[in-house]
Short mmCIF file of C-alpha atoms and ligand atoms in Angstrom, two decimals:
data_model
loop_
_atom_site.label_atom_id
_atom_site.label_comp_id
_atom_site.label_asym_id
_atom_site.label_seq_id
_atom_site.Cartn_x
_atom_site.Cartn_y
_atom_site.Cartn_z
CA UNK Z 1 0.00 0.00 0.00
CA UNK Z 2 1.59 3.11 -0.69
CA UNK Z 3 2.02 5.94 1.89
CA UNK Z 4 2.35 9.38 1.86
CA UNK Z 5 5.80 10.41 3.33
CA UNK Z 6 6.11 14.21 4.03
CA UNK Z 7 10.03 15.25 5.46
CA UNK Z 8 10.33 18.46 7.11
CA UNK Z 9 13.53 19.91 8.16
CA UNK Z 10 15.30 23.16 7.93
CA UNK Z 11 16.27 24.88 4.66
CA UNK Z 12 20.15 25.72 5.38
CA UNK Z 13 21.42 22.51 4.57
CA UNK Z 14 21.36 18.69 4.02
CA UNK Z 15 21.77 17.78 7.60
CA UNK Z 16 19.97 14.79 9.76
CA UNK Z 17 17.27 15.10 7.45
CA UNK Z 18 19.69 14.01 4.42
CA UNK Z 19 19.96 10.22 5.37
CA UNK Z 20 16.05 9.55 4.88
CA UNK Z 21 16.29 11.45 1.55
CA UNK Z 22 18.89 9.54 0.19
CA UNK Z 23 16.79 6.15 1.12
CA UNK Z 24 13.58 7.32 -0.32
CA UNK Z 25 15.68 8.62 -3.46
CA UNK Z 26 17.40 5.09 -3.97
CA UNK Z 27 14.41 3.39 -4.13
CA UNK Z 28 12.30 5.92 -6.35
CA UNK Z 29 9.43 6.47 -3.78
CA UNK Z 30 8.30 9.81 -3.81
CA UNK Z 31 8.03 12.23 -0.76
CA UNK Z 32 7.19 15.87 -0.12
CA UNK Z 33 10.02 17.47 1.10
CA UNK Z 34 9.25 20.74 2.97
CA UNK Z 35 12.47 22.85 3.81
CA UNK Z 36 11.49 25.35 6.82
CA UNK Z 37 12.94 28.81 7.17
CA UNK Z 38 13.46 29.24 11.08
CA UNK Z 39 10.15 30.91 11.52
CA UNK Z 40 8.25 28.25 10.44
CA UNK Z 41 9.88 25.74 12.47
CA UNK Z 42 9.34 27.85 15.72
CA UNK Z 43 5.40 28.03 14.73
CA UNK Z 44 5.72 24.15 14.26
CA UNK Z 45 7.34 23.71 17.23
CA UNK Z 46 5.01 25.99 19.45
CA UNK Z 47 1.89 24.24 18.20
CA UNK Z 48 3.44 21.44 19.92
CA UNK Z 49 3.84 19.44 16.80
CA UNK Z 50 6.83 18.28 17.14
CA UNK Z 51 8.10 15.10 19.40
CA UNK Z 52 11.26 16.41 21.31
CA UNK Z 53 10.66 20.25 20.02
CA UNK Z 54 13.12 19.08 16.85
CA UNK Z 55 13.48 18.66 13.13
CA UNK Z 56 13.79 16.51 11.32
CA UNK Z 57 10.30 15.02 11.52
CA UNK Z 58 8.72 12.49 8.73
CA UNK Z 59 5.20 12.67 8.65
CA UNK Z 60 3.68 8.70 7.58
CA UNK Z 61 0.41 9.51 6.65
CA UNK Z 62 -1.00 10.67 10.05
CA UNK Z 63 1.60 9.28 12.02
CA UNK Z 64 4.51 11.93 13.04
CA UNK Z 65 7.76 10.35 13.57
CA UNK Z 66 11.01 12.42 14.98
CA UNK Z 67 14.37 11.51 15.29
CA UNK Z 68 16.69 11.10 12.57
CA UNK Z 69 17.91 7.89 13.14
CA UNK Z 70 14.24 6.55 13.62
CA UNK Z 71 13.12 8.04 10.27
CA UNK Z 72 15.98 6.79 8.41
CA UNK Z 73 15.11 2.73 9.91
CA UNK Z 74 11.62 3.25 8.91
CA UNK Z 75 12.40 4.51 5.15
CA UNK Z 76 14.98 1.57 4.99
CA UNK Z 77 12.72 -0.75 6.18
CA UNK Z 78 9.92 0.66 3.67
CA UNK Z 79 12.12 0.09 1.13
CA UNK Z 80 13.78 -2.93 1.83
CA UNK Z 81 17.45 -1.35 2.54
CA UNK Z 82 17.21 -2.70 5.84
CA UNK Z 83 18.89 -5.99 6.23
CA UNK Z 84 16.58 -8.91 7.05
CA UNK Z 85 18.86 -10.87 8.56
CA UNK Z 86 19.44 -10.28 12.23
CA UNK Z 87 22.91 -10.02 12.44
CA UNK Z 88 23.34 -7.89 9.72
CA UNK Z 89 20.27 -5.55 11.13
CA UNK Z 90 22.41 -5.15 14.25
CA UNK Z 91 25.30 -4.01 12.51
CA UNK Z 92 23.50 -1.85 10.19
CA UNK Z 93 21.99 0.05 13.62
CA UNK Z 94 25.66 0.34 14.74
CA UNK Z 95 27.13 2.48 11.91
CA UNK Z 96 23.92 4.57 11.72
CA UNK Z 97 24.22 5.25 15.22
CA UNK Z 98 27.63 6.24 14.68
CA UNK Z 99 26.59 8.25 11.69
CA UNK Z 100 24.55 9.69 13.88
CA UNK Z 101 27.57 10.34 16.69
CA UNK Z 102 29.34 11.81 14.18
CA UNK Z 103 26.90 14.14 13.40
CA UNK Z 104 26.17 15.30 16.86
CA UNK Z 105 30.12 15.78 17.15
CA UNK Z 106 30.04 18.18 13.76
CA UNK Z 107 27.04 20.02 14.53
CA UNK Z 108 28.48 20.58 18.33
CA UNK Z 109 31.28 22.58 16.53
CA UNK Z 110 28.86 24.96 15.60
CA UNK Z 111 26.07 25.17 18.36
CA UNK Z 112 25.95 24.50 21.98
CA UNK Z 113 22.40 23.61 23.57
CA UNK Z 114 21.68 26.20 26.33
CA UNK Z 115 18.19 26.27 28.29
CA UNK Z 116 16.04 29.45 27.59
CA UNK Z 117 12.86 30.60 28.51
CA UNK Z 118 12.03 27.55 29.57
CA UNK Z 119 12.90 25.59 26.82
CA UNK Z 120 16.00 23.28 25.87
CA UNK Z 121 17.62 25.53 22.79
CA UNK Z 122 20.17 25.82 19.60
CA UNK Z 123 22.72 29.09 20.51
CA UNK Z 124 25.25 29.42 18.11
CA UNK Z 125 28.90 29.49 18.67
CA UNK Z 126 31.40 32.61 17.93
CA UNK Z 127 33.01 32.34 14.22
CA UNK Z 128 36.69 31.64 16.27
CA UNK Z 129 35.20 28.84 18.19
CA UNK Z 130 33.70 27.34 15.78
CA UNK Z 131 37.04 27.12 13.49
CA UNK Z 132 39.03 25.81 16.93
CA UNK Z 133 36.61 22.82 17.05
CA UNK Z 134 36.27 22.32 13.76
CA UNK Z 135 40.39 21.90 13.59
CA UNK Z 136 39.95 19.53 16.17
CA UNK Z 137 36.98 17.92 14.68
CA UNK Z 138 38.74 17.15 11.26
CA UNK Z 139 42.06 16.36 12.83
CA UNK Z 140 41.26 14.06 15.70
CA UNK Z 141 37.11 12.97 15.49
CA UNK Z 142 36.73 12.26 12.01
CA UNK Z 143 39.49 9.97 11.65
CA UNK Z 144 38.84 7.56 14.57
CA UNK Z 145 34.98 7.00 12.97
CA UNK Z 146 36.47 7.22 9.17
CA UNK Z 147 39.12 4.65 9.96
CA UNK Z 148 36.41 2.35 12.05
CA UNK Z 149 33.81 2.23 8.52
CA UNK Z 150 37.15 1.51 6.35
CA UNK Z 151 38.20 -1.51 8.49
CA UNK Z 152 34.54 -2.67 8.37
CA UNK Z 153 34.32 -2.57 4.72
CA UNK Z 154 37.66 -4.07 4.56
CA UNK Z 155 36.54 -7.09 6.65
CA UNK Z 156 33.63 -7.85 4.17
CA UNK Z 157 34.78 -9.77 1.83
CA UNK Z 158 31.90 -8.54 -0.76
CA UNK Z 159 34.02 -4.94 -1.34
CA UNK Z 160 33.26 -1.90 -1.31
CA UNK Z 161 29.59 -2.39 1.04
CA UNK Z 162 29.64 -2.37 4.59
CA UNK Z 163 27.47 -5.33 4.63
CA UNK Z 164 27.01 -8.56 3.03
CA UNK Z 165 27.28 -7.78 -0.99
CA UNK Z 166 24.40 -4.76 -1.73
CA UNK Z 167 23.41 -1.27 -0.98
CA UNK Z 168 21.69 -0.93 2.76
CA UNK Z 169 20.78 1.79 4.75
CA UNK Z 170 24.03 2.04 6.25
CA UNK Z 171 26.00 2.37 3.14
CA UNK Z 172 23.86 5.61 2.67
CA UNK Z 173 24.63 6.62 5.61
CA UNK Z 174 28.37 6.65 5.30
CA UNK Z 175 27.93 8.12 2.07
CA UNK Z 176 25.94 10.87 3.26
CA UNK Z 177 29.15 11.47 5.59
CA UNK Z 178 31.49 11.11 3.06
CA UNK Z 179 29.20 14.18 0.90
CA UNK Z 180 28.75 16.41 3.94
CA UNK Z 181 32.37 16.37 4.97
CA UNK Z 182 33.58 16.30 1.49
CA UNK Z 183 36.43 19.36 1.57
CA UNK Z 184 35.55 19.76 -1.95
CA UNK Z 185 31.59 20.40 -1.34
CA UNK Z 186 30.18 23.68 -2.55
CA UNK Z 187 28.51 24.33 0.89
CA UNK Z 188 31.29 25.33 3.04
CA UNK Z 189 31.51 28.73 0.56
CA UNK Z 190 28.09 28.58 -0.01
CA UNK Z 191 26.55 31.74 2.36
CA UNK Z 192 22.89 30.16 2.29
CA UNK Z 193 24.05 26.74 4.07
CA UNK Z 194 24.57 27.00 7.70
CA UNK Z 195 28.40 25.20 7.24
CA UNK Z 196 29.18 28.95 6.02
CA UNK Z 197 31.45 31.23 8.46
CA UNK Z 198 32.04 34.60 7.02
CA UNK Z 199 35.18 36.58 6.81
CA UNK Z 200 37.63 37.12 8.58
CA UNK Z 201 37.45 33.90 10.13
CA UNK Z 202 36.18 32.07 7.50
CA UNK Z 203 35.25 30.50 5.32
CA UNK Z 204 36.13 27.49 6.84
CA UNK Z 205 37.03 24.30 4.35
CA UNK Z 206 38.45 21.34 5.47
CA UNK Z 207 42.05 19.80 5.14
CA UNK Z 208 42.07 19.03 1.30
CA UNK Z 209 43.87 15.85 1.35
CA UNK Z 210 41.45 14.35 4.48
CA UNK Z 211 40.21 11.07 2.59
CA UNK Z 212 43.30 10.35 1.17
CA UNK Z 213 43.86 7.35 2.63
CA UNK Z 214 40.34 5.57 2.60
CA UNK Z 215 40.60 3.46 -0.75
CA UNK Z 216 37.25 1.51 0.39
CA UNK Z 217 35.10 4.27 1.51
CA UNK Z 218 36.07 6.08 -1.89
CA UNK Z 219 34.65 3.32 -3.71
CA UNK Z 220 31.82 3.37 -1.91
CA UNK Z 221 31.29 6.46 -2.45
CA UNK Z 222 31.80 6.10 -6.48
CA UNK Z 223 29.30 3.26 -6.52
CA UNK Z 224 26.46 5.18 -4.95
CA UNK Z 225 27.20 8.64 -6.65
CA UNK Z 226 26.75 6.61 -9.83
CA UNK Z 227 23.57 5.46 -9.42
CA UNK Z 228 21.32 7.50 -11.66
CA UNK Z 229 18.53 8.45 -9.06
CA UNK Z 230 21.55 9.36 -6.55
CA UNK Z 231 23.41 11.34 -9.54
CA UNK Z 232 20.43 13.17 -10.68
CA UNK Z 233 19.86 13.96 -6.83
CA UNK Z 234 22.91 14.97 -6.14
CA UNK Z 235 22.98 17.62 -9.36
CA UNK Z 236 19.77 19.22 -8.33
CA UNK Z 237 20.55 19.19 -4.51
CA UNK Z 238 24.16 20.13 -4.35
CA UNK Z 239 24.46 21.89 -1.18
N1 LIG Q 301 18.64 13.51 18.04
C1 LIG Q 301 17.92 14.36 17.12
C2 LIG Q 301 18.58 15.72 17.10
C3 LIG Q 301 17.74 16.69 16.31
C4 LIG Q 301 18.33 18.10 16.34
O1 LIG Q 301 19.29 18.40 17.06
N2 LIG Q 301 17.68 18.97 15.56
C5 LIG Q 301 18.09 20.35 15.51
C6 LIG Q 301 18.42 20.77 14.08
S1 LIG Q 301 19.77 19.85 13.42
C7 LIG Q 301 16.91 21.20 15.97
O2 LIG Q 301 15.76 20.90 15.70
N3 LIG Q 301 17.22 22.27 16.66
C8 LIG Q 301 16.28 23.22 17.13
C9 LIG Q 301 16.50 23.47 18.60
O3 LIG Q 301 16.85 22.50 19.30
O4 LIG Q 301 16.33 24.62 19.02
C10 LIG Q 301 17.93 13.71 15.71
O5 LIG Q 301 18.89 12.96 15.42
O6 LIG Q 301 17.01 13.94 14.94
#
């Protein structure tokens, strides 16, 4: 039976919302994907509509579901991207959790949480520290989880997936990583994405040569780049 899958997240940038995208994309089921200014997620938001006070949401027909990582396992699951076998579900959960980590650590380098007016808020950081954590982000954090997802795909003998020998959930998750932390990406220059940090501290871009030495998760990432629906995604979406 089909459903009717709406997405809502904010409009600076791929962020958590990015993961369920990519998922519904793959598999060619269409979804309405509604990209709120910050206005419109505060009038969400104070019509208590959303679990947790938070984008992204996914909307299943009458059924409002937050958290990214939830969204994402019911899309995969929707669409059969989500392993049947037990085993392989478990480890699927593990690197999207850790996708999910690895967000969390990213986004930290630009906002802390603070309480305000009652409520448990987004501030944003000053343009210097956000460059110190983002230095420390690219030097120290992303390495430890990049190195983790090569050895995994390295220990599957069915190259270059993270599990068993075809595309899940988690492989899109990683890849997602691999395009938001790409040093090349348009968005870190790009003023209407919230990456951007304006002169004189910024832009920021990362170290050029960062993926240099992960020959499996650039393979991955060729493989699903190449896939028409994620090409023609990835043209029209670039930032
Ligand atoms: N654990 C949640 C985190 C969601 C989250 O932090 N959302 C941010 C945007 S990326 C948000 O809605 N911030 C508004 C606020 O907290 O004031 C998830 O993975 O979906």
């Amino acid at each position: 039976m089909n459903k009717n899958l709406s997405l809502f997240y904010f409009n600076d940038g791929k962020g958590r919302a990015e993961l369920t995208r990519l998922i519904l994309v793959y598999a060619q089921i269409p979804f309405n994907d509604h990209r709120l200014s910050f206005a419109e997620y505060l009038s969400m938001r104070d019509k208590e509509k959303l679990p947790f006070d938070q984008l992204p949401v996914l909307i299943v027909d009458d059924q409002i579901i937050g958290q990214s990582c939830a969204m994402a396992r019911y899309a995969a699951k929707l669409t059969g991207l989500y392993p049947l076998h037990d085993i392989e579900a478990a480890l699927s959960d593990m690197i999207v959790d850790a996708w999910r980590d690895l967000l969390d650590l990213f986004y930290r380098c630009y906002v802390d949480r603070v309480t305000k007016e009652g409520k448990f808020v987004m501030t944003m950081r000053s343009d210097q520290e956000k460059i110190d954590k983002l230095n420390e982000f690219f030097a120290v954090i992303l390495p430890s989880h990049f190195n983790t997802f090569e050895q995994i795909i390295s220990n599957n003998k069915k190259l270059p997936f993270l599990i068993n020998d075809s595309i899940t959930w988690a492989d899109l998750a990683v890849f997602d990583l691999l395009d938001t932390l790409d040093p090349h990406a348009s968005h870190w220059t790009d003023e209407s994405v919230s990456f951007y940090i304006k002169e004189p501290f910024g832009p920021f871009q990362p170290p050029q040569d960062i993926f240099k030495n992960y020959l499996q998760l650039e393979a991955l990432k060729t493989i699903i780049s190449q896939t028409p629906q994620i090409a023609a995604w990835l043209s029209s979406h670039p930032s």
